[in-house]
Tab-separated table of N, CA, C and O in Angstrom:
chain	number	residue	atom	x	y	z
A	1334	UNK	N	34.922	20.991	-53.922
A	1334	UNK	CA	33.569	20.693	-53.934
A	1334	UNK	C	32.762	21.961	-54.357
A	1334	UNK	O	32.809	22.831	-53.559
A	1335	UNK	N	32.455	22.172	-55.605
A	1335	UNK	CA	32.047	23.250	-56.038
A	1335	UNK	C	30.612	23.456	-56.397
A	1335	UNK	O	30.083	23.602	-57.607
A	1336	UNK	N	29.785	22.961	-55.581
A	1336	UNK	CA	28.349	23.083	-55.738
A	1336	UNK	C	27.520	23.660	-54.304
A	1336	UNK	O	28.387	23.862	-53.421
A	1337	UNK	N	26.355	23.761	-54.306
A	1337	UNK	CA	25.677	24.437	-53.126
A	1337	UNK	C	26.346	25.949	-52.931
A	1337	UNK	O	26.802	26.232	-51.690
A	1338	UNK	N	26.364	26.766	-53.823
A	1338	UNK	CA	26.761	28.044	-53.487
A	1338	UNK	C	28.367	28.281	-53.878
A	1338	UNK	O	28.983	29.168	-53.141
A	1339	UNK	N	28.712	27.217	-54.527
A	1339	UNK	CA	30.206	27.142	-54.801
A	1339	UNK	C	31.275	26.970	-53.564
A	1339	UNK	O	32.331	27.174	-53.664
A	1340	UNK	N	30.441	26.464	-52.544
A	1340	UNK	CA	31.318	26.104	-51.335
A	1340	UNK	C	30.967	24.885	-50.758
A	1340	UNK	O	29.625	24.505	-50.542
A	1341	UNK	N	31.889	24.076	-50.473
A	1341	UNK	CA	31.170	22.640	-49.921
A	1341	UNK	C	30.565	22.994	-48.502
A	1341	UNK	O	29.786	22.188	-48.192
A	1342	UNK	N	30.924	23.828	-47.744
A	1342	UNK	CA	30.169	24.275	-46.354
A	1342	UNK	C	28.809	24.398	-46.646
A	1342	UNK	O	28.073	24.335	-45.641
A	1343	UNK	N	28.497	25.336	-47.631
A	1343	UNK	CA	27.045	25.663	-47.856
A	1343	UNK	C	26.335	24.598	-48.559
A	1343	UNK	O	24.980	24.983	-48.806
A	1344	UNK	N	26.922	23.616	-49.038
A	1344	UNK	CA	25.931	22.609	-49.640
A	1344	UNK	C	24.980	21.918	-48.800
A	1344	UNK	O	25.433	21.760	-47.579
A	1345	UNK	N	23.883	21.537	-49.211
A	1345	UNK	CA	22.938	20.801	-48.471
A	1345	UNK	C	23.044	19.540	-48.128
A	1345	UNK	O	22.489	18.915	-47.477
A	1346	UNK	N	23.860	18.770	-49.104
A	1346	UNK	CA	24.218	17.423	-48.988
A	1346	UNK	C	25.524	17.197	-48.911
A	1346	UNK	O	26.431	17.932	-49.811
A	1347	UNK	N	26.071	16.450	-48.104
A	1347	UNK	CA	27.377	16.055	-48.259
A	1347	UNK	C	27.840	14.795	-48.917
A	1347	UNK	O	27.210	13.868	-49.138
A	1348	UNK	N	28.729	15.142	-49.878
A	1348	UNK	CA	29.263	13.997	-50.729
A	1348	UNK	C	30.612	13.412	-50.266
A	1348	UNK	O	30.973	12.699	-50.941
A	1349	UNK	N	31.206	14.166	-49.475
A	1349	UNK	CA	32.261	13.440	-48.865
A	1349	UNK	C	32.203	13.771	-47.369
A	1349	UNK	O	31.938	14.285	-46.724
A	1350	UNK	N	33.199	12.773	-46.802
A	1350	UNK	CA	33.346	12.811	-45.318
A	1350	UNK	C	34.734	12.246	-44.724
A	1350	UNK	O	35.361	11.377	-45.437
A	1351	UNK	N	35.189	12.538	-43.822
A	1351	UNK	CA	36.551	12.296	-43.206
A	1351	UNK	C	36.074	11.195	-42.022
A	1351	UNK	O	35.757	11.691	-41.155
A	1352	UNK	N	36.632	9.979	-42.304
A	1352	UNK	CA	36.325	8.840	-41.220
A	1352	UNK	C	37.780	8.602	-40.521
A	1352	UNK	O	38.826	8.852	-41.354
A	1353	UNK	N	37.668	7.988	-39.273
A	1353	UNK	CA	38.938	7.239	-38.780
A	1353	UNK	C	39.125	6.055	-39.447
A	1353	UNK	O	38.499	5.088	-39.883
A	1354	UNK	N	40.618	5.810	-39.374
A	1354	UNK	CA	41.099	4.494	-40.257
A	1354	UNK	C	41.760	3.743	-39.033
A	1354	UNK	O	42.903	3.924	-38.510
A	1355	UNK	N	41.218	2.522	-38.527
A	1355	UNK	CA	41.819	1.704	-37.555
A	1355	UNK	C	42.994	1.162	-38.116
A	1355	UNK	O	43.777	0.621	-37.587
A	1356	UNK	N	43.154	0.853	-39.320
A	1356	UNK	CA	44.276	0.254	-39.919
A	1356	UNK	C	45.700	1.150	-40.172
A	1356	UNK	O	46.639	0.646	-40.446
A	1357	UNK	N	45.290	2.516	-39.767
A	1357	UNK	CA	46.547	3.412	-39.864
A	1357	UNK	C	47.221	3.366	-38.650
A	1357	UNK	O	46.666	4.006	-37.845
A	1358	UNK	N	48.394	2.683	-38.602
A	1358	UNK	CA	48.960	2.545	-37.217
A	1358	UNK	C	49.837	3.659	-36.775
A	1358	UNK	O	50.385	3.712	-35.726
A	1359	UNK	N	50.071	4.619	-37.558
A	1359	UNK	CA	50.970	5.637	-37.117
A	1359	UNK	C	50.600	6.955	-36.835
A	1359	UNK	O	51.088	7.922	-37.111
A	1360	UNK	N	49.391	6.942	-36.605
A	1360	UNK	CA	48.574	8.076	-36.062
A	1360	UNK	C	49.054	8.595	-34.722
A	1360	UNK	O	49.786	7.932	-33.982
A	1361	UNK	N	48.860	9.851	-34.498
A	1361	UNK	CA	49.211	10.540	-33.202
A	1361	UNK	C	48.372	10.163	-32.294
A	1361	UNK	O	48.743	10.192	-30.996
A	1362	UNK	N	47.128	10.136	-32.522
A	1362	UNK	CA	45.963	9.677	-31.730
A	1362	UNK	C	46.038	8.252	-31.142
A	1362	UNK	O	46.118	7.517	-32.004
A	1363	UNK	N	46.114	8.246	-29.942
A	1363	UNK	CA	46.341	6.803	-29.292
A	1363	UNK	C	45.234	6.071	-29.464
A	1363	UNK	O	45.258	4.583	-29.694
A	1364	UNK	N	44.208	6.562	-29.382
A	1364	UNK	CA	42.875	5.649	-29.650
A	1364	UNK	C	42.526	5.507	-31.225
A	1364	UNK	O	41.488	4.932	-31.533
A	1365	UNK	N	43.410	5.957	-32.085
A	1365	UNK	CA	43.338	5.734	-33.484
A	1365	UNK	C	41.817	6.114	-34.061
A	1365	UNK	O	41.175	5.795	-34.734
A	1366	UNK	N	41.503	7.507	-33.612
A	1366	UNK	CA	40.237	8.121	-34.127
A	1366	UNK	C	40.385	9.337	-34.865
A	1366	UNK	O	39.735	10.221	-34.927
A	1367	UNK	N	41.830	9.632	-35.343
A	1367	UNK	CA	42.016	10.627	-36.195
A	1367	UNK	C	41.342	10.762	-37.500
A	1367	UNK	O	41.284	9.557	-38.128
A	1368	UNK	N	40.514	11.476	-37.998
A	1368	UNK	CA	39.809	11.544	-39.265
A	1368	UNK	C	40.900	11.559	-40.400
A	1368	UNK	O	41.130	12.868	-40.813
A	1369	UNK	N	41.142	10.432	-40.815
A	1369	UNK	CA	42.358	10.674	-41.775
A	1369	UNK	C	42.009	9.847	-43.158
A	1369	UNK	O	42.775	9.659	-44.234
A	1370	UNK	N	40.832	9.121	-43.166
A	1370	UNK	CA	40.232	8.510	-44.327
A	1370	UNK	C	39.137	9.156	-45.117
A	1370	UNK	O	38.249	9.472	-44.473
A	1371	UNK	N	39.345	9.444	-46.520
A	1371	UNK	CA	38.555	10.341	-47.051
A	1371	UNK	C	37.659	9.278	-47.763
A	1371	UNK	O	37.886	8.258	-48.464
A	1372	UNK	N	36.344	9.563	-47.499
A	1372	UNK	CA	35.158	8.418	-48.087
A	1372	UNK	C	34.264	9.458	-48.913
A	1372	UNK	O	33.844	10.427	-48.438
A	1373	UNK	N	34.340	9.255	-50.054
A	1373	UNK	CA	33.482	9.843	-51.119
A	1373	UNK	C	32.353	9.055	-51.817
A	1373	UNK	O	32.509	7.974	-52.154
A	1374	UNK	N	31.217	9.672	-51.640
A	1374	UNK	CA	29.926	9.210	-51.987
A	1374	UNK	C	28.735	9.541	-51.592
A	1374	UNK	O	28.711	10.435	-50.515
A	1375	UNK	N	27.537	9.420	-52.031
A	1375	UNK	CA	26.386	10.110	-51.597
A	1375	UNK	C	26.090	9.353	-50.255
A	1375	UNK	O	26.383	8.274	-50.049
A	1376	UNK	N	24.950	10.146	-49.482
A	1376	UNK	CA	24.538	9.647	-48.261
A	1376	UNK	C	23.721	8.398	-48.545
A	1376	UNK	O	23.615	7.357	-47.800
A	1377	UNK	N	22.714	8.677	-49.311
A	1377	UNK	CA	21.853	7.515	-50.014
A	1377	UNK	C	22.014	7.123	-51.323
A	1377	UNK	O	22.408	8.249	-52.231
A	1378	UNK	N	22.027	5.976	-51.811
A	1378	UNK	CA	21.903	5.643	-53.098
A	1378	UNK	C	23.200	4.957	-53.591
A	1378	UNK	O	24.037	4.507	-52.742
A	1379	UNK	N	23.206	4.697	-54.858
A	1379	UNK	CA	22.301	5.281	-55.810
A	1379	UNK	C	21.105	4.285	-55.969
A	1379	UNK	O	21.037	3.164	-55.721
A	1380	UNK	N	19.988	4.976	-56.200
A	1380	UNK	CA	18.616	4.298	-56.235
A	1380	UNK	C	18.480	3.964	-57.824
A	1380	UNK	O	17.589	4.293	-58.343
A	1381	UNK	N	19.254	3.017	-58.198
A	1381	UNK	CA	19.173	2.388	-59.632
A	1381	UNK	C	19.391	1.038	-59.406
A	1381	UNK	O	20.310	0.301	-59.047
A	1382	UNK	N	18.281	0.305	-60.297
A	1382	UNK	CA	18.273	-1.159	-60.418
A	1382	UNK	C	19.137	-1.500	-61.706
A	1382	UNK	O	18.826	-0.869	-62.887
A	1383	UNK	N	19.846	-2.472	-61.579
A	1383	UNK	CA	21.161	-3.039	-62.533
A	1383	UNK	C	20.482	-4.431	-62.972
A	1383	UNK	O	20.569	-5.156	-62.093
A	1384	UNK	N	20.318	-4.546	-64.337
A	1384	UNK	CA	19.979	-5.754	-64.725
A	1384	UNK	C	21.155	-6.815	-64.707
A	1384	UNK	O	22.455	-6.204	-64.562
A	1385	UNK	N	21.105	-8.111	-64.541
A	1385	UNK	CA	22.250	-9.096	-64.180
A	1385	UNK	C	23.239	-8.815	-65.455
A	1385	UNK	O	24.478	-9.038	-65.217
A	1386	UNK	N	22.932	-8.458	-66.685
A	1386	UNK	CA	23.889	-8.319	-67.800
A	1386	UNK	C	24.070	-6.816	-68.051
A	1386	UNK	O	24.769	-6.555	-68.762
A	1387	UNK	N	23.536	-5.888	-67.140
A	1387	UNK	CA	23.630	-4.492	-67.429
A	1387	UNK	C	24.988	-3.926	-66.757
A	1387	UNK	O	25.699	-4.445	-66.114
A	1388	UNK	N	25.153	-2.689	-66.969
A	1388	UNK	CA	26.311	-1.853	-66.640
A	1388	UNK	C	25.792	-0.717	-65.792
A	1388	UNK	O	24.778	-0.263	-65.840
A	1389	UNK	N	26.513	-0.342	-64.842
A	1389	UNK	CA	26.217	0.816	-64.046
A	1389	UNK	C	27.516	1.651	-63.893
A	1389	UNK	O	28.855	0.944	-63.618
A	1390	UNK	N	27.666	2.823	-64.353
A	1390	UNK	CA	28.728	3.807	-64.236
A	1390	UNK	C	28.502	4.676	-63.313
A	1390	UNK	O	27.400	5.459	-63.189
A	1391	UNK	N	29.383	4.886	-62.139
A	1391	UNK	CA	29.260	5.454	-60.941
A	1391	UNK	C	29.894	6.997	-61.304
A	1391	UNK	O	30.170	7.465	-62.221
A	1392	UNK	N	29.810	7.825	-60.214
A	1392	UNK	CA	30.461	9.174	-60.254
A	1392	UNK	C	31.807	9.227	-60.266
A	1392	UNK	O	32.485	8.110	-59.937
A	1393	UNK	N	32.240	10.442	-60.343
A	1393	UNK	CA	34.012	10.491	-60.505
A	1393	UNK	C	34.172	11.498	-59.180
A	1393	UNK	O	33.372	12.370	-59.255
A	1394	UNK	N	35.285	11.340	-58.763
A	1394	UNK	CA	35.709	12.410	-57.859
A	1394	UNK	C	37.253	12.723	-58.227
A	1394	UNK	O	37.884	11.820	-58.291
A	1395	UNK	N	37.460	13.792	-58.174
A	1395	UNK	CA	38.819	14.511	-58.363
A	1395	UNK	C	39.221	15.034	-57.010
A	1395	UNK	O	38.486	15.922	-56.552
A	1396	UNK	N	40.573	14.666	-56.554
A	1396	UNK	CA	41.032	15.349	-55.437
A	1396	UNK	C	42.108	16.031	-55.768
A	1396	UNK	O	43.125	15.755	-56.646
A	1397	UNK	N	42.253	17.475	-55.322
A	1397	UNK	CA	43.298	18.245	-55.723
A	1397	UNK	C	44.071	18.585	-54.495
A	1397	UNK	O	43.632	19.501	-53.703
A	1398	UNK	N	45.260	18.053	-54.224
A	1398	UNK	CA	45.938	18.160	-52.853
A	1398	UNK	C	46.655	19.536	-53.466
A	1398	UNK	O	47.673	19.610	-54.326
A	1399	UNK	N	46.915	20.436	-52.542
A	1399	UNK	CA	47.842	21.632	-52.741
A	1399	UNK	C	49.347	21.364	-52.163
A	1399	UNK	O	49.457	20.689	-51.267
A	1400	UNK	N	50.058	21.873	-52.886
A	1400	UNK	CA	51.666	21.605	-52.553
A	1400	UNK	C	52.112	22.867	-51.573
A	1400	UNK	O	53.312	22.721	-51.385
A	1401	UNK	N	51.382	23.523	-51.208
A	1401	UNK	CA	51.759	24.639	-50.223
A	1401	UNK	C	50.422	25.518	-49.922
A	1401	UNK	O	49.226	25.186	-50.126
A	1402	UNK	N	50.810	26.492	-49.103
A	1402	UNK	CA	49.695	27.299	-48.663
A	1402	UNK	C	49.624	28.533	-49.509
A	1402	UNK	O	48.722	29.676	-48.854
A	1403	UNK	N	50.462	28.953	-50.360
A	1403	UNK	CA	50.396	30.132	-51.175
A	1403	UNK	C	49.150	30.304	-51.868
A	1403	UNK	O	48.913	29.462	-52.415
A	1404	UNK	N	48.443	31.360	-51.549
A	1404	UNK	CA	47.093	31.633	-52.012
A	1404	UNK	C	47.185	31.748	-53.533
A	1404	UNK	O	46.381	31.107	-54.343
A	1405	UNK	N	48.041	32.460	-54.250
A	1405	UNK	CA	47.993	32.573	-55.494
A	1405	UNK	C	48.451	31.242	-56.310
A	1405	UNK	O	47.762	30.689	-57.159
A	1406	UNK	N	49.334	30.471	-55.639
A	1406	UNK	CA	49.749	28.984	-56.060
A	1406	UNK	C	48.451	27.929	-56.159
A	1406	UNK	O	48.334	27.211	-57.025
A	1407	UNK	N	47.816	28.162	-55.101
A	1407	UNK	CA	46.721	27.394	-54.840
A	1407	UNK	C	45.714	27.886	-55.943
A	1407	UNK	O	44.930	26.808	-56.455
A	1408	UNK	N	45.257	28.922	-56.195
A	1408	UNK	CA	44.398	29.370	-57.042
A	1408	UNK	C	44.721	29.064	-58.397
A	1408	UNK	O	43.903	28.655	-59.438
A	1409	UNK	N	46.011	28.881	-58.832
A	1409	UNK	CA	46.421	28.695	-60.113
A	1409	UNK	C	46.315	27.006	-60.438
A	1409	UNK	O	45.990	26.671	-61.555
A	1410	UNK	N	46.628	26.234	-59.345
A	1410	UNK	CA	46.389	24.958	-59.324
A	1410	UNK	C	44.752	24.591	-59.462
A	1410	UNK	O	44.480	23.688	-60.465
A	1411	UNK	N	44.100	25.186	-58.903
A	1411	UNK	CA	42.442	25.172	-59.025
A	1411	UNK	C	42.056	25.654	-60.547
A	1411	UNK	O	41.359	24.661	-60.964
A	1412	UNK	N	42.627	26.500	-60.995
A	1412	UNK	CA	42.259	26.815	-62.280
A	1412	UNK	C	42.717	25.945	-63.468
A	1412	UNK	O	42.120	25.648	-64.199
A	1413	UNK	N	43.866	25.374	-63.135
A	1413	UNK	CA	44.520	24.484	-64.079
A	1413	UNK	C	43.659	23.077	-63.959
A	1413	UNK	O	43.502	22.540	-64.973
A	1414	UNK	N	43.198	22.736	-62.816
A	1414	UNK	CA	42.398	21.440	-62.632
A	1414	UNK	C	41.074	21.881	-63.423
A	1414	UNK	O	40.752	20.907	-64.102
A	1415	UNK	N	40.275	22.862	-63.191
A	1415	UNK	CA	39.177	22.935	-63.831
A	1415	UNK	C	39.363	23.215	-65.480
A	1415	UNK	O	38.397	22.908	-66.262
A	1416	UNK	N	40.353	23.721	-65.857
A	1416	UNK	CA	40.705	23.853	-67.099
A	1416	UNK	C	41.086	22.456	-67.931
A	1416	UNK	O	40.773	22.074	-69.169
A	1417	UNK	N	41.428	21.474	-67.155
A	1417	UNK	CA	41.687	20.227	-67.566
A	1417	UNK	C	40.466	19.079	-67.704
A	1417	UNK	O	40.053	18.448	-68.587
A	1418	UNK	N	39.598	19.301	-66.676
A	1418	UNK	CA	38.513	18.349	-66.597
A	1418	UNK	C	37.297	18.969	-66.987
A	1418	UNK	O	36.164	18.463	-67.524
A	1419	UNK	N	37.176	20.450	-66.821
A	1419	UNK	CA	35.914	20.904	-67.661
A	1419	UNK	C	36.246	22.357	-68.174
A	1419	UNK	O	36.261	23.449	-67.573
A	1420	UNK	N	36.979	22.328	-69.394
A	1420	UNK	CA	37.380	23.358	-70.021
A	1420	UNK	C	36.335	24.517	-70.428
A	1420	UNK	O	36.748	25.698	-70.678
A	1421	UNK	N	35.310	24.176	-70.457
A	1421	UNK	CA	34.019	25.326	-70.855
A	1421	UNK	C	34.074	26.145	-69.548
A	1421	UNK	O	33.194	27.267	-69.868
A	1422	UNK	N	34.226	25.967	-68.274
A	1422	UNK	CA	33.878	26.792	-67.436
A	1422	UNK	C	35.017	28.124	-67.305
A	1422	UNK	O	34.803	28.916	-66.706
A	1423	UNK	N	35.913	28.174	-68.067
A	1423	UNK	CA	37.006	29.165	-68.183
A	1423	UNK	C	36.527	30.065	-69.263
A	1423	UNK	O	37.362	31.269	-69.481
A	1424	UNK	N	35.461	29.669	-69.996
A	1424	UNK	CA	35.328	30.641	-71.256
A	1424	UNK	C	34.366	31.817	-70.522
A	1424	UNK	O	33.633	31.713	-69.566
A	1425	UNK	N	34.381	32.928	-71.388
A	1425	UNK	CA	33.728	34.031	-71.016
A	1425	UNK	C	32.040	33.663	-71.352
A	1425	UNK	O	31.763	33.366	-72.544
A	1426	UNK	N	31.402	33.913	-70.545
A	1426	UNK	CA	29.741	33.414	-70.709
A	1426	UNK	C	29.278	34.543	-71.727
A	1426	UNK	O	29.672	35.728	-71.836
A	1427	UNK	N	28.529	34.117	-72.459
A	1427	UNK	CA	27.692	34.953	-73.578
A	1427	UNK	C	26.646	35.897	-72.821
A	1427	UNK	O	25.902	35.391	-71.969
A	1428	UNK	N	26.598	37.151	-73.069
A	1428	UNK	CA	25.600	38.067	-72.257
A	1428	UNK	C	24.537	38.294	-73.359
A	1428	UNK	O	24.459	39.323	-74.167
A	1429	UNK	N	23.587	37.172	-73.447
A	1429	UNK	CA	22.519	37.326	-74.444
A	1429	UNK	C	21.633	38.501	-73.870
A	1429	UNK	O	20.671	38.859	-74.817
A	1430	UNK	N	21.353	38.748	-72.736
A	1430	UNK	CA	20.266	39.707	-72.117
A	1430	UNK	C	21.185	40.962	-72.175
A	1430	UNK	O	20.164	42.059	-71.949
A	1431	UNK	N	22.191	41.176	-72.625
A	1431	UNK	CA	22.566	42.664	-72.833
A	1431	UNK	C	22.635	43.239	-74.004
A	1431	UNK	O	23.141	42.421	-74.876
A	1432	UNK	N	21.841	44.266	-74.328
A	1432	UNK	CA	21.766	44.713	-75.700
A	1432	UNK	C	22.067	46.197	-75.699
A	1432	UNK	O	21.797	46.846	-74.809
A	1433	UNK	N	22.757	46.435	-76.709
A	1433	UNK	CA	23.158	47.984	-77.057
A	1433	UNK	C	21.907	48.698	-77.618
A	1433	UNK	O	21.386	48.304	-78.657
A	1434	UNK	N	21.831	49.839	-77.204
A	1434	UNK	CA	20.595	50.614	-77.785
A	1434	UNK	C	21.308	51.711	-78.707
A	1434	UNK	O	22.216	52.360	-78.137
A	1435	UNK	N	20.888	51.856	-79.985
A	1435	UNK	CA	21.360	52.941	-80.736
A	1435	UNK	C	20.575	53.945	-81.133
A	1435	UNK	O	19.437	53.887	-81.205
């Protein structure tokens, strides 16, 4: 999650949460309360009325599971994901406020 200061922990709203899954029978926890079910969605909403013949397009969520704990490999995977779903974020920003004086 790259919002709220580019960190999920610093965001003021949570768009995802880990919940226990009672139907997951191979948990280590005897009471089956291991948070192993990813729930993605807003806390409230969506606050939009849809007509009977209308359509509603919801949000999208991309999950990037890392294949290891190597920091460089995880960084490259994250970079590839951003390059795929939002290629404009990898471009160099234009510095319109920087001017050269001659």
